[in-house]
PDB file of C-alpha atoms in Angstrom:
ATOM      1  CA  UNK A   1     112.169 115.735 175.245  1.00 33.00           C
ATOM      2  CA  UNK A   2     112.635 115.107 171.611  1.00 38.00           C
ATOM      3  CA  UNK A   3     115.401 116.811 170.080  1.00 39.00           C
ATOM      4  CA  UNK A   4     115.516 117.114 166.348  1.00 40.00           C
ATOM      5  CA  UNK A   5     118.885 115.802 164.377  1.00 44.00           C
ATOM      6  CA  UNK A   6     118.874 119.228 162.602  1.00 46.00           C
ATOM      7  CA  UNK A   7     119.595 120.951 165.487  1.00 44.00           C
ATOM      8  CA  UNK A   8     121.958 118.585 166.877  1.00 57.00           C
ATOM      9  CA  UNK A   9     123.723 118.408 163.782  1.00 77.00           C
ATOM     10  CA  UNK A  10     124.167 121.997 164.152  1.00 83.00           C
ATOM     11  CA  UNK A  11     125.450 121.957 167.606  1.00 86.00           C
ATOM     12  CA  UNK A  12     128.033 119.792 166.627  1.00 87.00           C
ATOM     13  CA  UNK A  13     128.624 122.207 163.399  1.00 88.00           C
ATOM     14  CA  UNK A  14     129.287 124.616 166.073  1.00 88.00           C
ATOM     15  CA  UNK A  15     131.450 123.023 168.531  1.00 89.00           C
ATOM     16  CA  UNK A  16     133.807 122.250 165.562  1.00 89.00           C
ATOM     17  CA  UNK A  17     133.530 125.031 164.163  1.00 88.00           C
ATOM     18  CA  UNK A  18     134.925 127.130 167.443  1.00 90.00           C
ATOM     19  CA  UNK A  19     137.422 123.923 167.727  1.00 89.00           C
ATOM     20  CA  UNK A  20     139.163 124.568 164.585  1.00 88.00           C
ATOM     21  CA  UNK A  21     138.672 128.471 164.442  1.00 86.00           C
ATOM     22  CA  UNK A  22     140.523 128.423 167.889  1.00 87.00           C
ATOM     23  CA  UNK A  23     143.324 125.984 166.748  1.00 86.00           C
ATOM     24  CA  UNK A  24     143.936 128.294 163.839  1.00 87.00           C
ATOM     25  CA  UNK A  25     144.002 131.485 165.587  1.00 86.00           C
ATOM     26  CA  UNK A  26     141.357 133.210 163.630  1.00 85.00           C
ATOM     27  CA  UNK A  27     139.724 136.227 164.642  1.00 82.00           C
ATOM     28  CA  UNK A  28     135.823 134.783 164.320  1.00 86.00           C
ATOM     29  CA  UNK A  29     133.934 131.879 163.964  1.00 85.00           C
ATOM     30  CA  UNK A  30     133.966 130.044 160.559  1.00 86.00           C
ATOM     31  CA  UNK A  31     131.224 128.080 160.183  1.00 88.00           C
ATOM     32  CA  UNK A  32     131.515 127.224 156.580  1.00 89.00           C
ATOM     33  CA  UNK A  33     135.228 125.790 158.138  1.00 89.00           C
ATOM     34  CA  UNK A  34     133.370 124.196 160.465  1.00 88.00           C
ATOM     35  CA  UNK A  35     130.937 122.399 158.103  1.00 89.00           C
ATOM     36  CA  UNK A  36     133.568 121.165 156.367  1.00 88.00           C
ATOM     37  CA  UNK A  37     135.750 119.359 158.752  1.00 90.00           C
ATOM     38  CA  UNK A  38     132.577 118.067 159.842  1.00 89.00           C
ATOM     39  CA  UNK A  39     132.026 116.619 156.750  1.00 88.00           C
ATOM     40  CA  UNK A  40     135.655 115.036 156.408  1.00 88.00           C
ATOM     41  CA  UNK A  41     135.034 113.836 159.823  1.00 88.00           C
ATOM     42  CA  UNK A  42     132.119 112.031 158.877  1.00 87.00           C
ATOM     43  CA  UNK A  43     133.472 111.089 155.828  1.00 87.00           C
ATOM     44  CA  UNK A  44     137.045 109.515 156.810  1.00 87.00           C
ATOM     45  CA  UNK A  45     137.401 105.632 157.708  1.00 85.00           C
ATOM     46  CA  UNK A  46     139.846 105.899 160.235  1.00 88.00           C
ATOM     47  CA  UNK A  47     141.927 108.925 162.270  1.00 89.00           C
ATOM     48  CA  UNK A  48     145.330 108.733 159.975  1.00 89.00           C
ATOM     49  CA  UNK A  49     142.357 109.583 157.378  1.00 89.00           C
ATOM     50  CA  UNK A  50     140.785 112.634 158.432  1.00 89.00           C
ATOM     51  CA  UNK A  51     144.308 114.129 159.732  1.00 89.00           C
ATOM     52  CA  UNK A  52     145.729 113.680 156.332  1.00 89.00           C
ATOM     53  CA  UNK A  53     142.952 115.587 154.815  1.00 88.00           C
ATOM     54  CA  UNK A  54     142.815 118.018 157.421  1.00 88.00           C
ATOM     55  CA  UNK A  55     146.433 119.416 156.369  1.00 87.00           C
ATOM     56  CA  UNK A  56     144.281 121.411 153.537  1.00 86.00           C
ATOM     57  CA  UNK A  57     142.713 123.293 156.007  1.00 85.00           C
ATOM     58  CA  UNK A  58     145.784 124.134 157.777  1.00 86.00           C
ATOM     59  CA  UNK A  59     144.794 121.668 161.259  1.00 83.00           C
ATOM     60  CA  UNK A  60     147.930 119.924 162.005  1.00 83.00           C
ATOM     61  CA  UNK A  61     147.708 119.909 165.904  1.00 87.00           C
ATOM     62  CA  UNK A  62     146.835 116.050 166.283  1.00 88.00           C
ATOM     63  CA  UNK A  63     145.348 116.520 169.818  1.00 89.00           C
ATOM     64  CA  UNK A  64     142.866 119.398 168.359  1.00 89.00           C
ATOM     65  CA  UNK A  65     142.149 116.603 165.355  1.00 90.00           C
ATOM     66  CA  UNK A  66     141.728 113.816 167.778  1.00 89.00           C
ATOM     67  CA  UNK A  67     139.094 115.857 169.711  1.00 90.00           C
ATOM     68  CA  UNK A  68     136.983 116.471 166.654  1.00 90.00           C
ATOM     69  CA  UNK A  69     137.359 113.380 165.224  1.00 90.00           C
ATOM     70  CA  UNK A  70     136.017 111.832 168.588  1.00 88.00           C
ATOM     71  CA  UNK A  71     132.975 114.505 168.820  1.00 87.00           C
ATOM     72  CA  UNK A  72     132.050 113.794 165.298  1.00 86.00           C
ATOM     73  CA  UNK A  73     131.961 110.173 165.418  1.00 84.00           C
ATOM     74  CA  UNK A  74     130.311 110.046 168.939  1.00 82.00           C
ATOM     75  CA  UNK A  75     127.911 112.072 167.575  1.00 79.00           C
ATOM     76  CA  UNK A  76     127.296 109.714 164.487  1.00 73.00           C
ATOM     77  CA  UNK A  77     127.098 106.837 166.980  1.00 69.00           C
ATOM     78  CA  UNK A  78     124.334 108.672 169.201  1.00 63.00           C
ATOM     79  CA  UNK A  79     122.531 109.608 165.998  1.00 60.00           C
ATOM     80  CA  UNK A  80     122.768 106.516 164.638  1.00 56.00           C
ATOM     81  CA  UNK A  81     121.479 104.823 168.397  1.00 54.00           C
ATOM     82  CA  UNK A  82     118.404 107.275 168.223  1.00 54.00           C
ATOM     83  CA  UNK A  83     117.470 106.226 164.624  1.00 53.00           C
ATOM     84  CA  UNK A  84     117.130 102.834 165.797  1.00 50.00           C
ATOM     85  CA  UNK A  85     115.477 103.794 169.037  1.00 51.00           C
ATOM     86  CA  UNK A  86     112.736 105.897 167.584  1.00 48.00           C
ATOM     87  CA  UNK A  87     111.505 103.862 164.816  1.00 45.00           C
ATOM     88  CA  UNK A  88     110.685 101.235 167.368  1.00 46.00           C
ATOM     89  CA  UNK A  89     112.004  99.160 165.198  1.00 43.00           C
ATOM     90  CA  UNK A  90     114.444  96.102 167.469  1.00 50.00           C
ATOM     91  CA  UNK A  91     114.659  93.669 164.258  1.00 56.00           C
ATOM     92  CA  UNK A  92     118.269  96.568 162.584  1.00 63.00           C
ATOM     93  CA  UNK A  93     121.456  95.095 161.709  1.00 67.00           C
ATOM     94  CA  UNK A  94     123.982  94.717 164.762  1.00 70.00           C
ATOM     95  CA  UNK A  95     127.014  97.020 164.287  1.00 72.00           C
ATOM     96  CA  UNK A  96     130.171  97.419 166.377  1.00 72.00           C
ATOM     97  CA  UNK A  97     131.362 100.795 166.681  1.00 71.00           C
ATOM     98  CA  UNK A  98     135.295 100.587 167.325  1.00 73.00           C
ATOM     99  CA  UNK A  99     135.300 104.573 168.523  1.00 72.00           C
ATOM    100  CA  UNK A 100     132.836 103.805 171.337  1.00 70.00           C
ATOM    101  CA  UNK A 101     133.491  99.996 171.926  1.00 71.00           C
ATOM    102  CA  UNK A 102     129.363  99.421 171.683  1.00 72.00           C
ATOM    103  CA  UNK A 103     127.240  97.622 169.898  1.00 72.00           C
ATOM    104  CA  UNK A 104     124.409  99.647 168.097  1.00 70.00           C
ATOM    105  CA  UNK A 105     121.522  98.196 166.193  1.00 68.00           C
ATOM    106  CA  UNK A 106     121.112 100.158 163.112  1.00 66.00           C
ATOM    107  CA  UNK A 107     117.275 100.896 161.444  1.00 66.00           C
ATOM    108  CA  UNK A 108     116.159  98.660 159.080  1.00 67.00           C
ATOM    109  CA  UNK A 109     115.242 100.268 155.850  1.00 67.00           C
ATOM    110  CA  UNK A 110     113.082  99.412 153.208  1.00 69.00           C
ATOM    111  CA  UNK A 111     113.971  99.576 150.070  1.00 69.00           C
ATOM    112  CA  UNK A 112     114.721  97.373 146.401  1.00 70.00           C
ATOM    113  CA  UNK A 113     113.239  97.500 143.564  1.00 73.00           C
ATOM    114  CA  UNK A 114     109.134  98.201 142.745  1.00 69.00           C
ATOM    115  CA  UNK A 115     107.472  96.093 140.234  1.00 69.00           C
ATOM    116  CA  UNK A 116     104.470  97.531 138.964  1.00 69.00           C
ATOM    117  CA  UNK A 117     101.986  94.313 138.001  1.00 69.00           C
ATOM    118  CA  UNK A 118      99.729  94.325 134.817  1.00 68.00           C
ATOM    119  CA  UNK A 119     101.164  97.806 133.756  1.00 68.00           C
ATOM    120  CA  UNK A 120     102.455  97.378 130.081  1.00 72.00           C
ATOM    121  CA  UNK A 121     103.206 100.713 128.308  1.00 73.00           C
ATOM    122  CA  UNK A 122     101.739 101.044 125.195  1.00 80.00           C
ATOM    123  CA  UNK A 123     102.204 104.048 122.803  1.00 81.00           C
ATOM    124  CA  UNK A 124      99.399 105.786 121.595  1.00 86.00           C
ATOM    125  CA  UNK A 125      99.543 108.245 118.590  1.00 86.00           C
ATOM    126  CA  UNK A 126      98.714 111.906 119.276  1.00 84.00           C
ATOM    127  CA  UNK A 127      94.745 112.811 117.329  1.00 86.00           C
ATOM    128  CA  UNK A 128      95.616 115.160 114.474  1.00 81.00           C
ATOM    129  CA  UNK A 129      94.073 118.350 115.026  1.00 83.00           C
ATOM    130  CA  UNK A 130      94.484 121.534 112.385  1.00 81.00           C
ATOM    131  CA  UNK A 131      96.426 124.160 113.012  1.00 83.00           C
ATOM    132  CA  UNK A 132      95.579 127.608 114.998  1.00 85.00           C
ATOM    133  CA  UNK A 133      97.113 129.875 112.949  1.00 88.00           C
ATOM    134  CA  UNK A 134      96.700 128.050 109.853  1.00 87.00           C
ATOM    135  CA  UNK A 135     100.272 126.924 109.490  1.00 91.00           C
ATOM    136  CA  UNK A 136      99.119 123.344 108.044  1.00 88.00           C
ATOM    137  CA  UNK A 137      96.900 124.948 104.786  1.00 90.00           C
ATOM    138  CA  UNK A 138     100.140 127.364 103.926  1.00 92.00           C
ATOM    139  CA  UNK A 139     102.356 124.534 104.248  1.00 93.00           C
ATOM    140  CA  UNK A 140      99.918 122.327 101.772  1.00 93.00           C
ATOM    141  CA  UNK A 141     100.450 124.956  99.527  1.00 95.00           C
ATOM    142  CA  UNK A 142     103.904 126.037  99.438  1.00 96.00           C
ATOM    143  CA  UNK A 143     104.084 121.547  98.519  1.00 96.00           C
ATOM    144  CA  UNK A 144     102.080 121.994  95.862  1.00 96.00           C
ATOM    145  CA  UNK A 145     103.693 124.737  94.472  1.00 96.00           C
ATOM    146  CA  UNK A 146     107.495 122.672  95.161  1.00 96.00           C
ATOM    147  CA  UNK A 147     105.655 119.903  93.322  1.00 95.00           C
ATOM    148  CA  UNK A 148     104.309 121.831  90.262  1.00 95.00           C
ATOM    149  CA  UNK A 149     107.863 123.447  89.951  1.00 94.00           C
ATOM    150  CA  UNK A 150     109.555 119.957  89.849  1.00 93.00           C
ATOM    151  CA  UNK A 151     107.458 118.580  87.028  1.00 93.00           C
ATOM    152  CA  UNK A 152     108.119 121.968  85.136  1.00 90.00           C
ATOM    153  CA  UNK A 153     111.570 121.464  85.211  1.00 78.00           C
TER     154      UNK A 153
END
């Protein structure tokens, strides 16, 4: 069985989110709390990292940041494995992963930069056309009126 990223990724949403609400004594669930230390989780290098930014949120209990840390990058890992699994694709980069001491082969991607060949832009001036409401003849006018009252003058 198949099972999509979106709904792993909200598992693990979850799971954090009822880590941290616990750790911090609040009365429900909240995943918007939960999303975000997810994100810092992701986000952070190393450990010392994430903890430091976790003091915003008001997680200081280093055993409760350990465990999320560790479920978020496992999680990444897995994620990452599956990418490289499903594309069929054995030819990714090699990378060591220090949190689970394995070595996971990442998906190659395609990407650069796309030349178009024999596709020169060239400007081309819009065709004159008259006006619909007749906005060009008044404005002839009202010039040669402008004009007549200059030479006047």
């Amino acid at each position: 069985a198949v099972v999509s990223t979106q709904s792993t990724g909200d598992e693990l949403i979850s799971e954090v989110t009822v880590i941290a609400s616990t750790s911090l004594n609040l009365g429900t669930n909240n995943r918007t709390l939960g999303k975000h230390i997810t994100n810092e989780a992701e986000g952070s290098k190393d450990f010392a990292t994430f903890k430091e930014k976790c003091k915003g949120y008001g997680l200081i209990d280093e055993g409760v940041l350990e465990e999320i840390f560790d479920k978020v990058k496992d999680h990444k890992s897995v994620k990452t494995l599956k990418a490289g699994n499903s594309t069929g694709n054995s030819g990714g980069a090699p990378v060591f992963d220090m949190e689970s001491k394995e070595t996971l082969l990442l998906p190659q991607e395609k990407g650069g930069l796309l030349k178009r060949k024999d596709t020169e832009h060239t400007f081309v001036a819009p065709v004159a056309r008259p006006s619909l409401l007749g906005l060009d003849v008044k404005a002839k006018i009202k010039r040669e009126e402008d004009m007549k009252k200059e030479m006047e003058k």
